[in-house]
PDB file of C-alpha atoms in Angstrom:
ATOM      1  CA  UNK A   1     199.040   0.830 250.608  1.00 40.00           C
ATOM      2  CA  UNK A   2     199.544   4.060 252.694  1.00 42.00           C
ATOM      3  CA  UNK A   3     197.129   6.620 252.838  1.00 42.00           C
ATOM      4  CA  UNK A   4     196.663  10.287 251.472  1.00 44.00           C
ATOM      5  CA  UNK A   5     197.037  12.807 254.405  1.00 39.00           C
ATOM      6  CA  UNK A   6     194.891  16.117 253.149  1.00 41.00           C
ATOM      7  CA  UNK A   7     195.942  17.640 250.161  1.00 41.00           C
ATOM      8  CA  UNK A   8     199.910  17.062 249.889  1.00 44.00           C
ATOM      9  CA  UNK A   9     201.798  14.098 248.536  1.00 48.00           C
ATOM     10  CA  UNK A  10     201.262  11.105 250.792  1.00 43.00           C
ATOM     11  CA  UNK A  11     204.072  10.733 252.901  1.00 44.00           C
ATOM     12  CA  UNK A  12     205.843   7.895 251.957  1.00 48.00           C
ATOM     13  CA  UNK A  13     209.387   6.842 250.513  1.00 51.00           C
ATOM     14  CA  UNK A  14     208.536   6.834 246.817  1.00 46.00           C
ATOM     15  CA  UNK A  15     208.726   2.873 245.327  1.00 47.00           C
ATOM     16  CA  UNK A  16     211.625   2.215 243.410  1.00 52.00           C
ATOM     17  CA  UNK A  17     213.127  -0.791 241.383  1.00 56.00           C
ATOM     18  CA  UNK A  18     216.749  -1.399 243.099  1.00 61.00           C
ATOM     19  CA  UNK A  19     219.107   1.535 242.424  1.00 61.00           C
ATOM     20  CA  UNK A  20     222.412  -0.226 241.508  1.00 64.00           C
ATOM     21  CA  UNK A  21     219.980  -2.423 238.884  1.00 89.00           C
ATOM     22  CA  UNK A  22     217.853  -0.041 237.062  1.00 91.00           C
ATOM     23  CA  UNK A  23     221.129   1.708 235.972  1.00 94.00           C
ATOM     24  CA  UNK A  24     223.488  -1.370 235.715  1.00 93.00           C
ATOM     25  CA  UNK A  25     221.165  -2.826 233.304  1.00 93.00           C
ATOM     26  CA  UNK A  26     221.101   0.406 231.314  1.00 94.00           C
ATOM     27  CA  UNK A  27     224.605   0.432 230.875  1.00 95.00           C
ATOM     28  CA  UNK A  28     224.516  -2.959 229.408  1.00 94.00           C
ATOM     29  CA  UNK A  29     221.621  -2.714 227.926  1.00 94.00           C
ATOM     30  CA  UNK A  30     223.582   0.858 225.934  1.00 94.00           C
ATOM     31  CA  UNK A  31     226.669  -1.143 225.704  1.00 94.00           C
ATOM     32  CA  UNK A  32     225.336  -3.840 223.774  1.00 93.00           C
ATOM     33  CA  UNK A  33     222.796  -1.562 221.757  1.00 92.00           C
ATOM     34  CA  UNK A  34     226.040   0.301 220.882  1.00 91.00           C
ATOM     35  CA  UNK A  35     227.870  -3.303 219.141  1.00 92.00           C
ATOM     36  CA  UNK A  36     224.293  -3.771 217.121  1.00 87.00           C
ATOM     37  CA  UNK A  37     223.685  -0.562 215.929  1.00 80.00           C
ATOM     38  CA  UNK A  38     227.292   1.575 215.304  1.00 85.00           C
ATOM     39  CA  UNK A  39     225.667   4.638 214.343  1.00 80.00           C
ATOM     40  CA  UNK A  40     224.595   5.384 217.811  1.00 83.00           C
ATOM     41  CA  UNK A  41     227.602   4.222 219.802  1.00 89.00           C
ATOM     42  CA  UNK A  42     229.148   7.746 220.000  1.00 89.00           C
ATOM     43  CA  UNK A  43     225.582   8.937 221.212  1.00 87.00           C
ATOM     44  CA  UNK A  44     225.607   6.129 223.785  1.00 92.00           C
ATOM     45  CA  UNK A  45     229.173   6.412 224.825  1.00 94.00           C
ATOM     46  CA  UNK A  46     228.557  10.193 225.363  1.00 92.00           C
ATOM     47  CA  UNK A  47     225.233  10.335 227.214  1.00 93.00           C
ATOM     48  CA  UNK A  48     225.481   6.788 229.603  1.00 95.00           C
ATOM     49  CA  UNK A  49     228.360   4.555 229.240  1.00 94.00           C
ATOM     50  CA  UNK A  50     231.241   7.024 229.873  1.00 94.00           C
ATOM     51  CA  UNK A  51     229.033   8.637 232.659  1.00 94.00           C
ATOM     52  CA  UNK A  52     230.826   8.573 235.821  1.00 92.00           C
ATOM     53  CA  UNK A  53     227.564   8.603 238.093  1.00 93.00           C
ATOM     54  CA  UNK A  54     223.874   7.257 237.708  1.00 94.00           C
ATOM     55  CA  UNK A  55     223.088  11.333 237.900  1.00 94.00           C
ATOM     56  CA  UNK A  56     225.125  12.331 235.470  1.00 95.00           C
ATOM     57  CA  UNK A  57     223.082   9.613 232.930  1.00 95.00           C
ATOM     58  CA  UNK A  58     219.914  11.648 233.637  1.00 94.00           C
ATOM     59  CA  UNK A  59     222.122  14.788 233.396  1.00 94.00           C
ATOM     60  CA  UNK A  60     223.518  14.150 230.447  1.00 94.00           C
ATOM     61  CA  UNK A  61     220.579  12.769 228.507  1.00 92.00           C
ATOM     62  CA  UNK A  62     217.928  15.819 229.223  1.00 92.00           C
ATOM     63  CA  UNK A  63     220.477  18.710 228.752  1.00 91.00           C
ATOM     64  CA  UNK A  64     221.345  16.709 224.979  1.00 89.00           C
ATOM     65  CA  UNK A  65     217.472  16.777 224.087  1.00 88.00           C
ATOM     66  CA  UNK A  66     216.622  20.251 225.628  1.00 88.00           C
ATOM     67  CA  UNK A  67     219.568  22.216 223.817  1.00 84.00           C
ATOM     68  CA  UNK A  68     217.613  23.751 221.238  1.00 77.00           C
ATOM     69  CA  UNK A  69     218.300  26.888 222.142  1.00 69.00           C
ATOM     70  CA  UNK A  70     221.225  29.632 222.615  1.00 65.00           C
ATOM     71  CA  UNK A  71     221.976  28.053 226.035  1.00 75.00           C
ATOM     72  CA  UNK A  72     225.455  26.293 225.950  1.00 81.00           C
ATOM     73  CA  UNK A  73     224.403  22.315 226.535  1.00 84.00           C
ATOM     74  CA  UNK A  74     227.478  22.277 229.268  1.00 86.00           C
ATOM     75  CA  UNK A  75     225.476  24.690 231.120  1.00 86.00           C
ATOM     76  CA  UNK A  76     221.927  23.351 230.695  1.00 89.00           C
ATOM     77  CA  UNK A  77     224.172  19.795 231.733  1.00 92.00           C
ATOM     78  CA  UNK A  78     225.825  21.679 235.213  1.00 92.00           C
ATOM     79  CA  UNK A  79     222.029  23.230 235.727  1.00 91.00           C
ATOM     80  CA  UNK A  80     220.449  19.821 235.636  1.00 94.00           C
ATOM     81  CA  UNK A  81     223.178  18.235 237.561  1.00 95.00           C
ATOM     82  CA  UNK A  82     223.584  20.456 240.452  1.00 94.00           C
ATOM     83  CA  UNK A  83     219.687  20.028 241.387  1.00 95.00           C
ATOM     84  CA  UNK A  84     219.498  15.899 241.402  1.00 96.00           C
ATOM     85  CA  UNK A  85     219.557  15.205 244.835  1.00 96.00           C
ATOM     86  CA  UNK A  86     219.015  11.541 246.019  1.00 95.00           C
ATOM     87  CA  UNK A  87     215.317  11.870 246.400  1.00 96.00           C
ATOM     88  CA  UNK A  88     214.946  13.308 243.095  1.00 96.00           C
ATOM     89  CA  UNK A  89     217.363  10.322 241.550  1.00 96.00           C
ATOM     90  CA  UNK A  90     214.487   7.509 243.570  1.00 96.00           C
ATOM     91  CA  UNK A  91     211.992   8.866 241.774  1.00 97.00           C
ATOM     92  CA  UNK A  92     213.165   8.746 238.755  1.00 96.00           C
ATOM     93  CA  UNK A  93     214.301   5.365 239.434  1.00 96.00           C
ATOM     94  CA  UNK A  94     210.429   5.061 240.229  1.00 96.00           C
ATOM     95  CA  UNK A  95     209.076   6.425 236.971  1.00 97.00           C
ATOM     96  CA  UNK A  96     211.883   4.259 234.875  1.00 97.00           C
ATOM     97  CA  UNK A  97     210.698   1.032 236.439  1.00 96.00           C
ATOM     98  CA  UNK A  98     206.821   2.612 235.856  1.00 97.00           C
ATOM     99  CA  UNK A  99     207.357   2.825 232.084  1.00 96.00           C
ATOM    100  CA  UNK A 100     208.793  -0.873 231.942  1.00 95.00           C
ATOM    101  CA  UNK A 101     206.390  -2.353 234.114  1.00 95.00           C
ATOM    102  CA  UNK A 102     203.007  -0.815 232.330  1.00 96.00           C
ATOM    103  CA  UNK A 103     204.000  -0.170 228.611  1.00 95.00           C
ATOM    104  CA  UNK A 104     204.057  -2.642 226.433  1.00 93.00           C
ATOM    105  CA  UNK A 105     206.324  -0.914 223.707  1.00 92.00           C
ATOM    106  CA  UNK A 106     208.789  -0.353 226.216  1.00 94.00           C
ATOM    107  CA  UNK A 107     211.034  -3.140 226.284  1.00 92.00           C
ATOM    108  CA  UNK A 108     214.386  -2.255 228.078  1.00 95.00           C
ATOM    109  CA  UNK A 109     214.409   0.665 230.338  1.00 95.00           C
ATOM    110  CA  UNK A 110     217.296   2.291 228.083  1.00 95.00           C
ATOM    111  CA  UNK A 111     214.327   3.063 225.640  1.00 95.00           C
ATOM    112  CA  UNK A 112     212.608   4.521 228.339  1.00 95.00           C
ATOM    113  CA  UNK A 113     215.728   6.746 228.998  1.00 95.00           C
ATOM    114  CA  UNK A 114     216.406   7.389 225.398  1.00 94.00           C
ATOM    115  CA  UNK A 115     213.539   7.786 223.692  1.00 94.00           C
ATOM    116  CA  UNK A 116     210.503   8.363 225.605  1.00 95.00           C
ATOM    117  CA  UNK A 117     209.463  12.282 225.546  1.00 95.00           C
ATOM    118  CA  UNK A 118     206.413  11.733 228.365  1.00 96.00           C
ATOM    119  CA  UNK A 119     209.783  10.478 230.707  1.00 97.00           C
ATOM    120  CA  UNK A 120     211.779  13.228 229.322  1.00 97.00           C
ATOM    121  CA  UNK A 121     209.190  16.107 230.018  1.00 97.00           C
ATOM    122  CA  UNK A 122     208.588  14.699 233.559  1.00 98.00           C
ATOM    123  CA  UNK A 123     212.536  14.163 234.665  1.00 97.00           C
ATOM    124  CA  UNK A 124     212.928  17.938 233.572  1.00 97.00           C
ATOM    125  CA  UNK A 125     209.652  19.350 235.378  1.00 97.00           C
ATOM    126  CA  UNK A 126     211.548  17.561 238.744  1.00 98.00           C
ATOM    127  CA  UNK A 127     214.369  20.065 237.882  1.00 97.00           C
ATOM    128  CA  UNK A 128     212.048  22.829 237.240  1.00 97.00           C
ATOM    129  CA  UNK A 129     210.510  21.735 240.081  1.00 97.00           C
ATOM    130  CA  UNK A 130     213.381  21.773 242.380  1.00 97.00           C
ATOM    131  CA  UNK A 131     214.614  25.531 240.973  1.00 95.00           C
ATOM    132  CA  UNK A 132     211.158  26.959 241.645  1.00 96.00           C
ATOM    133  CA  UNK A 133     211.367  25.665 245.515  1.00 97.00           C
ATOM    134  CA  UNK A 134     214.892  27.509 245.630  1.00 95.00           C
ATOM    135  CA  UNK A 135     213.343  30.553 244.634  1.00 93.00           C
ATOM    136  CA  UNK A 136     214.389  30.712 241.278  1.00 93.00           C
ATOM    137  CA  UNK A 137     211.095  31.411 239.653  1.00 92.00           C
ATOM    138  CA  UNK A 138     212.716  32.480 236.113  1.00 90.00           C
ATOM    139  CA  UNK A 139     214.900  30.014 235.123  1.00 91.00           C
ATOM    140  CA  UNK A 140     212.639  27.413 236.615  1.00 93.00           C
ATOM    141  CA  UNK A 141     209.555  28.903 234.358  1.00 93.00           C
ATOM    142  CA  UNK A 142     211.871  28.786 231.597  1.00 92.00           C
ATOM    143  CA  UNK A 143     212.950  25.578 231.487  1.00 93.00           C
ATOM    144  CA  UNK A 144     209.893  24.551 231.882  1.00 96.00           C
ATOM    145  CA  UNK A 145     208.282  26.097 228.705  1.00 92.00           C
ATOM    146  CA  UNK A 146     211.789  24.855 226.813  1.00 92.00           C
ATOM    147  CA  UNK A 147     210.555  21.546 227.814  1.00 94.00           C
ATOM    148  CA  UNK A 148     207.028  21.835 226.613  1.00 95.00           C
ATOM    149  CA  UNK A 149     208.468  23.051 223.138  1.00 91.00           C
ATOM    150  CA  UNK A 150     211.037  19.818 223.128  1.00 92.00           C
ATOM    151  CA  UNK A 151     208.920  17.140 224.436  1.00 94.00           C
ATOM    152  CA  UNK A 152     204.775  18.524 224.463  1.00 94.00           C
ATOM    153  CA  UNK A 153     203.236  18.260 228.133  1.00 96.00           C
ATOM    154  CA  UNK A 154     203.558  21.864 229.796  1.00 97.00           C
ATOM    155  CA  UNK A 155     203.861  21.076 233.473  1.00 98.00           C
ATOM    156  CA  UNK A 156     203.462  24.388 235.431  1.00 98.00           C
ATOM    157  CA  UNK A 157     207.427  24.033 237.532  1.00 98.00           C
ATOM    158  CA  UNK A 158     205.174  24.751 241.074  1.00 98.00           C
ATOM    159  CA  UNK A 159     202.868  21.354 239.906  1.00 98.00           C
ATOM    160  CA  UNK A 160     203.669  18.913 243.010  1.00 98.00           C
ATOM    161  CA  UNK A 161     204.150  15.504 241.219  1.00 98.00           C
ATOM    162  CA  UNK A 162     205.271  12.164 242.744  1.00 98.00           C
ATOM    163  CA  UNK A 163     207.097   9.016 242.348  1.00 97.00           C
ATOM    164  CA  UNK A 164     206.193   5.940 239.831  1.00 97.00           C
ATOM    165  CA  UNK A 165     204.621   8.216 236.995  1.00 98.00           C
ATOM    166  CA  UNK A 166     203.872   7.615 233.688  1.00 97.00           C
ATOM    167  CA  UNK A 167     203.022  10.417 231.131  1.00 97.00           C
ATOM    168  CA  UNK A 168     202.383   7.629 228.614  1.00 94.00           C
ATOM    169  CA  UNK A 169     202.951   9.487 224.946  1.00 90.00           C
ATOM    170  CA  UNK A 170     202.948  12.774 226.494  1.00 90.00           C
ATOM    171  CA  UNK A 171     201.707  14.755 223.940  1.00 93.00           C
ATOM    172  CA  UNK A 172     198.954  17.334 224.917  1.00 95.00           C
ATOM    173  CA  UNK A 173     199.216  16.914 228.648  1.00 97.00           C
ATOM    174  CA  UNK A 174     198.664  20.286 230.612  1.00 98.00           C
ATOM    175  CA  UNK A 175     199.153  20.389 234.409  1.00 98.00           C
ATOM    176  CA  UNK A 176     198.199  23.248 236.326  1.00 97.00           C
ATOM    177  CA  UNK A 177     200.339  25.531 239.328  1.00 97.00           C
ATOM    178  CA  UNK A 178     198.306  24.150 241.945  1.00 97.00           C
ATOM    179  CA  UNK A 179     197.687  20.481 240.899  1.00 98.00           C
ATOM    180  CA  UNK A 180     198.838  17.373 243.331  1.00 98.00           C
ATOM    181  CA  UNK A 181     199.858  13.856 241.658  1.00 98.00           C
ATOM    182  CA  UNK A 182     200.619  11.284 244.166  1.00 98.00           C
ATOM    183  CA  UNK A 183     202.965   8.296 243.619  1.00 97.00           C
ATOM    184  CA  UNK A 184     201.930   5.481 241.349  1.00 97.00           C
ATOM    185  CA  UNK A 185     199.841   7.351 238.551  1.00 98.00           C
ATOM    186  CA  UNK A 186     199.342   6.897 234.793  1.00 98.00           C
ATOM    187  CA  UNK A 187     198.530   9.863 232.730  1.00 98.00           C
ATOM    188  CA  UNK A 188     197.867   9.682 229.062  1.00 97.00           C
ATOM    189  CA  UNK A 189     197.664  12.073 226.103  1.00 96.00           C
ATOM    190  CA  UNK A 190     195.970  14.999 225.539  1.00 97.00           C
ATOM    191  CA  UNK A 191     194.946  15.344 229.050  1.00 98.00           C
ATOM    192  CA  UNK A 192     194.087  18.471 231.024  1.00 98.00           C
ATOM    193  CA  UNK A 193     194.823  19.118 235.124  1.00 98.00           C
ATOM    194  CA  UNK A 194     193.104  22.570 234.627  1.00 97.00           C
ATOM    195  CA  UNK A 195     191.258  25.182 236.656  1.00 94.00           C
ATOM    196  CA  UNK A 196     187.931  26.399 235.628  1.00 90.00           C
ATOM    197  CA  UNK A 197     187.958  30.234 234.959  1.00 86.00           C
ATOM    198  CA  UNK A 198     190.480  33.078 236.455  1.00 85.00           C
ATOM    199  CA  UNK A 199     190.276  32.042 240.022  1.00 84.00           C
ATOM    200  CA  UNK A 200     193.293  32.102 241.940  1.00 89.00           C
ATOM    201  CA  UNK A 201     194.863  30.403 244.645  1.00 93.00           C
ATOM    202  CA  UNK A 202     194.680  26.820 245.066  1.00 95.00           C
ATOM    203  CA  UNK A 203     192.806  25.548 241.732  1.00 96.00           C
ATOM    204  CA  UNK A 204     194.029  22.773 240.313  1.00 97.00           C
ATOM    205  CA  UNK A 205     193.132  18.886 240.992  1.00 98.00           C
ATOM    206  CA  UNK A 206     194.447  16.404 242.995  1.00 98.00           C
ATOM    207  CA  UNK A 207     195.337  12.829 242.124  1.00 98.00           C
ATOM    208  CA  UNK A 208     195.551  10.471 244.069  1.00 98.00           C
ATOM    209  CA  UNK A 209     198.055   7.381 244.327  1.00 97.00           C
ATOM    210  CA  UNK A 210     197.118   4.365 242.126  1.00 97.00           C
ATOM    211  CA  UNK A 211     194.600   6.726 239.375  1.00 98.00           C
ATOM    212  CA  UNK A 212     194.596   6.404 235.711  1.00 98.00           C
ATOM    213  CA  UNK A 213     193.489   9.422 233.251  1.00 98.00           C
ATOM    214  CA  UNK A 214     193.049   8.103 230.016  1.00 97.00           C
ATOM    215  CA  UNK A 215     193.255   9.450 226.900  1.00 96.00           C
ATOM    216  CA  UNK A 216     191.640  13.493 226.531  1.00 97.00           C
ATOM    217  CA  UNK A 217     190.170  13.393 229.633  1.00 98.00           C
ATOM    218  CA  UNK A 218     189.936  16.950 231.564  1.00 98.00           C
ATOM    219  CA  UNK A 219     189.585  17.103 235.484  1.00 98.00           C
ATOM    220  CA  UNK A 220     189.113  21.022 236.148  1.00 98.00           C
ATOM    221  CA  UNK A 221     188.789  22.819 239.636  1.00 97.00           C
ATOM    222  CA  UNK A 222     190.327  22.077 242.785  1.00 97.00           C
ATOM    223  CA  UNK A 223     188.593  18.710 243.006  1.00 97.00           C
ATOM    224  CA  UNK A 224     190.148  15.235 244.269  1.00 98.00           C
ATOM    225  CA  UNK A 225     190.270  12.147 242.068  1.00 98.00           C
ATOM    226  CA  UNK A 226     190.447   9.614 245.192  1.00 97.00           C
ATOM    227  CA  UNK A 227     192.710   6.880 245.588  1.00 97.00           C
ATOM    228  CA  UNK A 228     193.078   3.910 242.713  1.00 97.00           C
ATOM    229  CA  UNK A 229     190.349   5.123 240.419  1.00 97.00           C
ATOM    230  CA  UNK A 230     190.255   5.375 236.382  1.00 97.00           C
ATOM    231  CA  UNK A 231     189.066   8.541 234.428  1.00 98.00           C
ATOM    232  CA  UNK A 232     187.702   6.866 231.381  1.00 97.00           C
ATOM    233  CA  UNK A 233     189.290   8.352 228.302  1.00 97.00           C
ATOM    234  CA  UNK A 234     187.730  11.692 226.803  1.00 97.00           C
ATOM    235  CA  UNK A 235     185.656  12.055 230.033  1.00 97.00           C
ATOM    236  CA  UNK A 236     185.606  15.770 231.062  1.00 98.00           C
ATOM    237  CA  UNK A 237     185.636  15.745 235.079  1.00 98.00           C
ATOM    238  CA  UNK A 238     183.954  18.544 237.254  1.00 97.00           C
ATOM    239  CA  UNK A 239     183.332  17.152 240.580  1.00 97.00           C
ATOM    240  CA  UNK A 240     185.494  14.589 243.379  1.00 97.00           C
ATOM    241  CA  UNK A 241     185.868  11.202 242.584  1.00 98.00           C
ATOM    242  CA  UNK A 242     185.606   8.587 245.379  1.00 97.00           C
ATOM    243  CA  UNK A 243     188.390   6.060 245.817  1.00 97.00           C
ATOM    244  CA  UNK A 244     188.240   2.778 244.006  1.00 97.00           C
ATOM    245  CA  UNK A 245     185.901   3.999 241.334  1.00 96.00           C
ATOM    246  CA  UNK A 246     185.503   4.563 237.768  1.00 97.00           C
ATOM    247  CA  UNK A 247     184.031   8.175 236.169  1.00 97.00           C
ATOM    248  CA  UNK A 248     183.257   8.325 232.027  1.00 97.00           C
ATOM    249  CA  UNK A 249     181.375  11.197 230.420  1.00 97.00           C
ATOM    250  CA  UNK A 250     180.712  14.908 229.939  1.00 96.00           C
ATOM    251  CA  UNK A 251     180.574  15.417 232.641  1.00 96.00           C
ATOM    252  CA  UNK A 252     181.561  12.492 234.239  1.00 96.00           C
ATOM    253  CA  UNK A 253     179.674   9.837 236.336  1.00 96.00           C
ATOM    254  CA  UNK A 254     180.204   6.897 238.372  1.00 97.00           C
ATOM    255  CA  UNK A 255     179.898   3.843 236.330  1.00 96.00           C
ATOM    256  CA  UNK A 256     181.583   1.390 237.669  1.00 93.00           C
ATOM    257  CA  UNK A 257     183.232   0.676 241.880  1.00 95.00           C
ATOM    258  CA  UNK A 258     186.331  -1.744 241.624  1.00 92.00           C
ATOM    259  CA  UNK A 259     187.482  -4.023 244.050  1.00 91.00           C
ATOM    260  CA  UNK A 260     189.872  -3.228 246.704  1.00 88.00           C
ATOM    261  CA  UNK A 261     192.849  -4.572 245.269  1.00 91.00           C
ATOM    262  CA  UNK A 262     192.660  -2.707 241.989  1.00 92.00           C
ATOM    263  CA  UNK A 263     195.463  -0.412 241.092  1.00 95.00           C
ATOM    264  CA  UNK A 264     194.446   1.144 237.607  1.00 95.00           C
ATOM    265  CA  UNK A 265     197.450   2.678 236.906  1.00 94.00           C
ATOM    266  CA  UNK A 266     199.429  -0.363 236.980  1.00 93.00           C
ATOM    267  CA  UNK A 267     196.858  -2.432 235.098  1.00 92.00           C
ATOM    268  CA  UNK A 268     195.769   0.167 232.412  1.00 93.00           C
ATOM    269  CA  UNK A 269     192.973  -1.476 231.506  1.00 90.00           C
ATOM    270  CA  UNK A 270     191.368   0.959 229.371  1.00 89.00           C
ATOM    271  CA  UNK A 271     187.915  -0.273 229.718  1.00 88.00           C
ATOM    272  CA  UNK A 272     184.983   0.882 231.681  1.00 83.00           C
TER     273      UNK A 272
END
């Protein structure tokens, strides 16, 4: 696996399922979803199957969910659109293939798509995301608090976050300005990426590829969770975390080192 380099993503192309695949099989998966169950075919044909492009899917779905407000859904639609570039469109590819592979109520990646708010809340912080690095602060901070009133987590729109993530549930998950996420990480409910007062600057943790947080845990400060560790859920977390590792308690400890060839996040194996 390749290696952190200080505290920015690690440089990498971000893992993805085969492009021409992922969304292939969501058209037939929508197609044939649309013969069993009529009521949703007009939903389907409307947000994938009449899609011209695999970006106008992801388009198409978010600006449906997020148009809750005054905001015309053909513009939230040409918003979303006009910031998935094809890096953007891997990682997403990334995260689908994430949900598939590591939840087991997730049993066609058109679910994932559909119906998932954790994948939902992440696709649209990648366009908040994007806005906020073109120096659109405002509509970028806006969309992102639209998104934490649709679908729960409130991602800060500066929060650097990677390929092949799951925000499993989604509910309750905070993520700070400053934090990091590297590729390859599981994140579950109600947990906190938080700093530890009213310092500023850079404040927020950094997560490393391969980590699991389970359930309610809070890492607070500008500490690093190292490379293909677990969080145990409900652990509160106030100091690093060495690679290959596992932290539980308030405050954390070390309670367990793994073998090399662990990857938490892909296994999430909830034990400790």
């Amino acid at each position: 696996m390749p290696k952190s380099t200080g505290l920015g993503l690690a440089e990498q192309q971000p893992p993805s399922p085969d492009n021409a695949s992922v969304w292939a099989m969501i058209r037939a998966e929508a197609a044939e979803l649309a013969v069993r169950e009529p009521i949703l075919r007009r939903l389907l044909t409307t947000e994938v199957t009449d899609a011209t492009g695999n970006n106008e899917i992801i388009a198409r779905v978010l600006a449906a969910r997020l148009s809750v407000t005054q905001v015309e859904t053909g513009n939230l639609f040409d918003l979303i659109l006009s910031t998935l570039t094809d890096d953007t469109m891997r990682k997403i590819e990334a995260d689908l293939a994430a949900v598939r592979e590591r939840d087991p109520a997730c049993t066609t990646f058109l679910h994932a798509l559909l119906n998932l708010k954790g994948f939902h809340a992440l696709q649209t912080h990648r366009i908040a995301h994007a806005l906020w690095n073109a120096g659109r602060p405002e509509i970028a901070t806006w969309l992102a608090n639209l998104a934490s009133l649709v679908f729960g987590p409130d991602i800060h729109p500066a929060a650097q976050i990677g390929a092949s993530i799951m925000l499993d549930h989604g509910s309750g998950i905070v993520i700070g300005e400053t934090a990091v996420i590297e590729d390859e990480v599981s994140i579950l409910q109600n947990v906190t990426l938080g700093g530890t007062g009213k310092e500023t600057g850079d404040r927020h943790p950094k997560i490393r590829r391969g980590v699991m947080i389970g359930a309610g845990a809070k890492i607070l400060g500008n500490i690093e969770i190292g490379a293909f560790s677990k969080i145990a859920a409900g652990s509160v977390v106030l100091k690093p975390v060495p690679e290959h590792c596992t932290v539980a308690g308030v405050p954390a400890t070390l309670v367990r080192i793994h073998r090399a060839d662990e990857i938490p996040a892909e296994t999430m194996d909830q034990n400790i």
